[in-house]
Coordinates of C-alpha atoms in Angstrom, one line a residue:
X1 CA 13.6 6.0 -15.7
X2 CA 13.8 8.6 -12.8
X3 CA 10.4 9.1 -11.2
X4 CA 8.4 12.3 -10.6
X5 CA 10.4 12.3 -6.9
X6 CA 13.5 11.7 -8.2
X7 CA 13.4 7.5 -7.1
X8 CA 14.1 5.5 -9.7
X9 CA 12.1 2.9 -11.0
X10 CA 11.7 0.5 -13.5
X11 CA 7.9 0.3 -15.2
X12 CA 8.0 -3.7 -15.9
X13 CA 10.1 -4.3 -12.7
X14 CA 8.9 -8.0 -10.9
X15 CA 7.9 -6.3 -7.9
X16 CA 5.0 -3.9 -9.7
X17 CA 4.2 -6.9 -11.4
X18 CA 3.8 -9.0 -8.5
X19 CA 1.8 -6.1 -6.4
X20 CA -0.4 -5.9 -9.7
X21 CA -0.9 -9.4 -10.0
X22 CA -2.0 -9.3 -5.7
X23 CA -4.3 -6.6 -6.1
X24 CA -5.9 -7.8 -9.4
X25 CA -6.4 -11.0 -7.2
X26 CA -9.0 -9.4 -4.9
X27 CA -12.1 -10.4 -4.9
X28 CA -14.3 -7.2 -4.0
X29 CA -17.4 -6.8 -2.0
X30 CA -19.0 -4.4 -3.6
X31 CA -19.4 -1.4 -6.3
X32 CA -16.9 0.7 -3.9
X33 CA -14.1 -1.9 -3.4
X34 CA -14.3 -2.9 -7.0
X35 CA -13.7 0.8 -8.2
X36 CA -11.4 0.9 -5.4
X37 CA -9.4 -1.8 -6.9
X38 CA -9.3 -0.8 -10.4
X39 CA -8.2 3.1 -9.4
X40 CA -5.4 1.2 -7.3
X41 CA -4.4 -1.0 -10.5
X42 CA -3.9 2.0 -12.7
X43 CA -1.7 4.1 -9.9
X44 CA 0.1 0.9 -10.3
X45 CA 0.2 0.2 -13.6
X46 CA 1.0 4.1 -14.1
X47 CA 4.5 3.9 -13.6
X48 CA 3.8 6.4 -10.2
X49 CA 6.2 5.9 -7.4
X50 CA 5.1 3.3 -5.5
X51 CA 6.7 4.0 -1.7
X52 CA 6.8 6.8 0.4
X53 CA 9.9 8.2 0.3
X54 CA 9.6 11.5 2.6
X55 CA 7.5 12.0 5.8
X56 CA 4.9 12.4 6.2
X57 CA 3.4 11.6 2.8
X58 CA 5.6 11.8 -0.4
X59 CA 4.6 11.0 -2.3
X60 CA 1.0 11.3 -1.7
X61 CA -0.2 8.1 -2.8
X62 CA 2.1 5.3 -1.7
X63 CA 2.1 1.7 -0.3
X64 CA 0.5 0.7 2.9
X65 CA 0.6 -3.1 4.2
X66 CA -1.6 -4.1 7.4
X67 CA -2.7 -6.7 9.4
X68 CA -6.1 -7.4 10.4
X69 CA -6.6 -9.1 13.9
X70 CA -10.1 -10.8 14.6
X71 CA -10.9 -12.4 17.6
X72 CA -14.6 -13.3 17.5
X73 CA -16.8 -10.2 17.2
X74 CA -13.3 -8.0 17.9
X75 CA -11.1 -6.3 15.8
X76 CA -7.5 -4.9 17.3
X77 CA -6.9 -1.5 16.2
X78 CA -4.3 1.1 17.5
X79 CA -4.5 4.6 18.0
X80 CA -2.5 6.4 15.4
X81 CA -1.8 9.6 16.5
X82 CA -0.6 11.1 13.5
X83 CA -3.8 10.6 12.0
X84 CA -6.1 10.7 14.4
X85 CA -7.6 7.5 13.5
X86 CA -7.9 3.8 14.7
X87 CA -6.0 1.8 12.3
X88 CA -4.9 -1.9 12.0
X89 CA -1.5 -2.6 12.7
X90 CA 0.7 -1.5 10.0
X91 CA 2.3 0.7 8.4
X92 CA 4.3 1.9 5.1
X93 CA 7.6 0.0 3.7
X94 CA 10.0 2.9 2.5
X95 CA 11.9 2.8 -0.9
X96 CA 14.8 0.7 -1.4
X97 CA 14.4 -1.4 1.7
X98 CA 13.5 -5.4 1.1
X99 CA 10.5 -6.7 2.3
X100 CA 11.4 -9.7 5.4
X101 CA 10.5 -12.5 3.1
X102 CA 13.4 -11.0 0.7
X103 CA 16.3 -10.6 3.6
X104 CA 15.7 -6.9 3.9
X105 CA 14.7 -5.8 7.8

């Protein structure tokens, strides 16, 4: 099945499964996580293309992974210039490419 930006992608495929099966794990804090959660469970489940594909955002919706760093009452954040904001480190994952536990770089 050919996705709405041309990526292919496979509905029952063990990686959506898995990030499903992650996310569903979450325990939320509250009324906004939890709806937060279940709208990111049904752009999942949806069938949607998951990773960006095309700078800066196609599509618009798509996969971010970061990393939290607390020291005490601190919190490392970097400047992202793109978007203006201070952001955990991270970042996006672009289609095709393995994730480091799978021998992709």
């Amino acid at each position: 099945m050919v996705g709405p930006f041309g990526n292919r992608f496979i509905l029952g495929s063990p990686m959506r499964a898995r990030i499903l099966e992650e996310v569903a794990s979450i325990q939320p804090l509250d009324h906004i996580e939890r709806e937060h959660i279940a709208d990111a469970l049904a752009w999942i489940a949806s069938g949607a293309e998951l990773c960006r594909i095309e700078k800066p955002a196609v599509p618009p919706k798509h996969l971010v992974a970061y990393v939290v760093v607390v020291d005490g009452d601190h919190v490392l954040l970097a400047d992202h210039r793109n978007a203006g904001l201070w952001l955990p480190m991270g970042g996006t994952r672009g289609a095709g490419r393995a994730s480091a536990r799978h021998g992709g770089a």
